[in-house]
Amino acid sequence: MTTHDVELGPIDLDWTIIELLEWLSRDDARQHDVSLQHPLARIEAALTGENWSRTPSTVALIRALTLLAPAHGSTVIADILFASQILPRVA
């Protein structure tokens, strides 16, 4: 059995990018929640292969993920992180 060795807070690794964006859109407070910056940045970096020069706001990360959704919307977050080597597999 493989487990996930990563902390993304309330973000479920089994969500797709679309499900993540839907979850974020259900509560305006989430869109400004500083505790989501790091998890969203990890997901965005895994999709783009690039890092921001400074820490982006949660809103900026959500916008970036929204722009990536047409190409990656049905992709599962865990698959993105595994493929980019950001999330190690732990057996």
Backbone as numpy.savetxt, mean C-alpha at the origin, in Angstrom:
# Nx Ny Nz CAx CAy CAz Cx Cy Cz
3.29 -23.69 5.52 2.46 -22.52 5.52 3.34 -21.27 5.52
2.99 -20.32 4.70 3.73 -19.07 4.62 2.98 -17.99 5.39
3.72 -17.23 6.18 3.11 -16.12 6.91 3.70 -14.82 6.40
3.06 -13.73 6.75 3.54 -12.42 6.34 4.26 -11.77 7.52
5.49 -11.35 7.31 6.28 -10.71 8.34 6.37 -9.21 8.03
5.23 -8.53 8.17 5.19 -7.11 7.88 4.05 -6.49 8.67
4.21 -5.23 9.00 3.17 -4.51 9.73 2.67 -3.38 8.85
1.43 -3.50 8.41 0.81 -2.44 7.62 -0.36 -1.82 8.37
-0.36 -1.96 9.68 -1.44 -1.39 10.47 -2.77 -2.02 10.11
-3.77 -1.20 9.88 -5.10 -1.74 9.57 -5.26 -2.20 8.11
-4.23 -2.05 7.31 -4.30 -2.44 5.91 -4.10 -3.95 5.81
-5.05 -4.61 5.17 -5.02 -6.06 5.02 -4.18 -6.45 3.80
-3.23 -7.33 3.99 -2.37 -7.77 2.90 -3.13 -8.48 1.79
-4.31 -8.99 2.09 -5.11 -9.70 1.10 -5.99 -8.79 0.26
-6.00 -7.49 0.56 -6.77 -6.54 -0.23 -6.08 -6.29 -1.58
-6.89 -5.95 -2.56 -6.34 -5.46 -3.82 -6.14 -3.95 -3.68
-5.49 -3.36 -4.64 -5.30 -1.90 -4.61 -6.66 -1.21 -4.64
-7.60 -1.71 -5.42 -8.94 -1.13 -5.48 -9.62 -1.22 -4.11
-9.51 -2.37 -3.45 -10.11 -2.52 -2.12 -9.48 -1.57 -1.12
-8.17 -1.39 -1.21 -7.48 -0.44 -0.34 -8.02 0.97 -0.57
-8.13 1.37 -1.83 -8.62 2.72 -2.13 -10.07 2.89 -1.69
-10.88 1.86 -1.83 -12.26 1.92 -1.35 -12.30 2.09 0.16
-11.46 1.34 0.88 -11.39 1.43 2.34 -10.96 2.85 2.76
-9.98 3.39 2.07 -9.50 4.73 2.38 -10.58 5.79 2.12
-11.40 5.56 1.11 -12.41 6.55 0.74 -13.64 6.53 1.65
-13.81 5.48 2.45 -14.99 5.38 3.31 -14.93 6.29 4.53
-13.76 6.81 4.86 -13.62 7.64 6.05 -12.59 8.73 5.77
-13.04 9.97 5.77 -12.13 11.09 5.48 -10.94 11.14 6.43
-11.12 10.70 7.65 -10.04 10.73 8.63 -8.87 9.85 8.17
-9.15 8.76 7.49 -8.08 7.87 7.02 -7.18 8.58 6.02
-7.76 9.48 5.26 -7.00 10.17 4.22 -5.97 11.13 4.79
-6.07 11.41 6.08 -5.12 12.32 6.73 -4.43 11.65 7.92
-4.57 10.34 8.03 -4.01 9.57 9.14 -2.51 9.37 8.92
-1.72 10.04 9.72 -0.26 9.98 9.59 0.27 8.56 9.78
-0.43 7.75 10.56 0.04 6.37 10.79 -0.06 5.51 9.54
-0.77 5.97 8.53 -0.87 5.22 7.27 0.21 5.61 6.27
0.98 6.65 6.57 2.02 7.11 5.63 3.02 6.01 5.30
3.57 5.38 6.30 4.60 4.36 6.05 4.04 3.16 5.29
2.91 2.58 5.71 2.37 1.45 4.95 2.03 1.81 3.51
1.41 2.97 3.30 1.06 3.38 1.94 2.32 3.64 1.11
3.33 4.21 1.73 4.59 4.46 1.02 5.25 3.15 0.59
5.17 2.13 1.44 5.74 0.82 1.08 5.03 0.23 -0.11
3.71 0.33 -0.11 2.92 -0.22 -1.22 3.20 0.55 -2.51
3.20 1.87 -2.41 3.45 2.70 -3.59 4.85 2.46 -4.14
5.84 2.36 -3.27 7.22 2.10 -3.71 7.34 0.73 -4.36
6.61 -0.24 -3.85 6.65 -1.58 -4.43 6.06 -1.57 -5.84
5.05 -0.75 -6.06 4.44 -0.66 -7.39 5.30 0.11 -8.38
5.93 1.17 -7.93 6.68 2.05 -8.84 8.16 1.72 -8.91
8.68 1.09 -7.86 10.12 0.83 -7.80 10.93 2.05 -7.44
10.24 3.10 -7.01 10.92 4.35 -6.67 10.52 4.83 -5.30
11.41 5.60 -4.68 11.13 6.19 -3.38 11.02 7.70 -3.52
10.22 8.30 -2.67 10.06 9.75 -2.66 11.32 10.37 -2.06
11.64 11.59 -2.46 12.82 12.27 -1.93 12.59 12.75 -0.49
11.33 12.92 -0.12 10.98 13.25 1.26 9.72 12.47 1.61
9.36 12.47 2.86 8.19 11.71 3.28 6.92 12.37 2.73
6.18 11.64 1.89 4.97 12.22 1.31 3.80 12.18 2.29
2.86 13.05 2.08 1.66 13.04 2.91 0.80 11.83 2.54
-0.10 11.49 3.43 -1.02 10.39 3.15 -1.85 10.71 1.92
-2.29 11.93 1.79 -3.09 12.34 0.63 -2.30 12.16 -0.66
-1.03 12.55 -0.67 -0.20 12.40 -1.86 -0.04 10.93 -2.23
0.12 10.08 -1.23 0.26 8.65 -1.49 -1.03 8.05 -2.04
-2.15 8.48 -1.49 -3.44 7.99 -1.99 -3.63 8.43 -3.44
-3.28 9.65 -3.74 -3.38 10.13 -5.13 -2.48 9.31 -6.05
-1.26 9.02 -5.61 -0.34 8.22 -6.41 -0.91 6.82 -6.64
-1.46 6.21 -5.61 -2.05 4.88 -5.75 -3.27 4.91 -6.66
-4.04 5.97 -6.59 -5.20 6.12 -7.47 -4.77 6.17 -8.93
-3.68 6.87 -9.20 -3.16 6.94 -10.57 -2.63 5.59 -11.05
-2.18 4.75 -10.12 -1.66 3.43 -10.46 -2.77 2.38 -10.57
-3.95 2.69 -10.06 -5.05 1.73 -10.00 -5.48 1.17 -11.36
-5.52 1.97 -12.43 -5.94 1.37 -13.71 -5.07 0.18 -14.13
-3.79 0.25 -13.85 -2.88 -0.84 -14.24 -2.73 -1.91 -13.17
-2.96 -1.56 -11.90 -2.68 -2.48 -10.80 -3.84 -2.68 -9.84
-5.01 -2.21 -10.18 -6.16 -2.23 -9.26 -6.54 -3.58 -8.73
-6.40 -4.62 -9.53 -6.81 -5.96 -9.09 -5.66 -6.75 -8.45
-4.51 -6.13 -8.32 -3.35 -6.80 -7.73 -3.45 -6.79 -6.21
-3.15 -7.93 -5.61 -3.21 -8.09 -4.16 -1.95 -7.47 -3.54
-2.14 -6.75 -2.46 -1.04 -6.03 -1.80 0.11 -6.98 -1.44
-0.18 -8.13 -0.88 0.89 -9.07 -0.51 1.70 -9.48 -1.73
1.03 -9.70 -2.86 1.74 -10.08 -4.08 2.68 -8.97 -4.54
2.25 -7.74 -4.41 3.08 -6.59 -4.78 4.33 -6.55 -3.91
4.13 -6.71 -2.61 5.26 -6.61 -1.68 6.19 -7.80 -1.82
5.66 -9.01 -2.06 6.51 -10.17 -2.29 7.33 -10.00 -3.57
6.68 -9.57 -4.63 7.35 -9.44 -5.93 8.47 -8.41 -5.88
8.31 -7.38 -5.06 9.32 -6.32 -5.00 10.39 -6.59 -3.95
10.28 -7.73 -3.27 11.23 -8.10 -2.22 11.11 -7.23 -0.98
10.05 -6.43 -0.87 9.85 -5.61 0.32 9.30 -6.46 1.45
8.59 -7.51 1.12 7.98 -8.36 2.12 8.63 -9.74 2.07
9.42 -10.11 3.06 10.05 -11.43 3.03 9.05 -12.52 3.33
9.23 -13.67 2.71 8.39 -14.82 3.02 8.98 -15.53 4.23
8.12 -15.85 5.17 8.54 -16.55 6.38 7.80 -17.86 6.41
8.53 -18.96 6.41 7.88 -20.28 6.40 7.69 -20.79 7.81
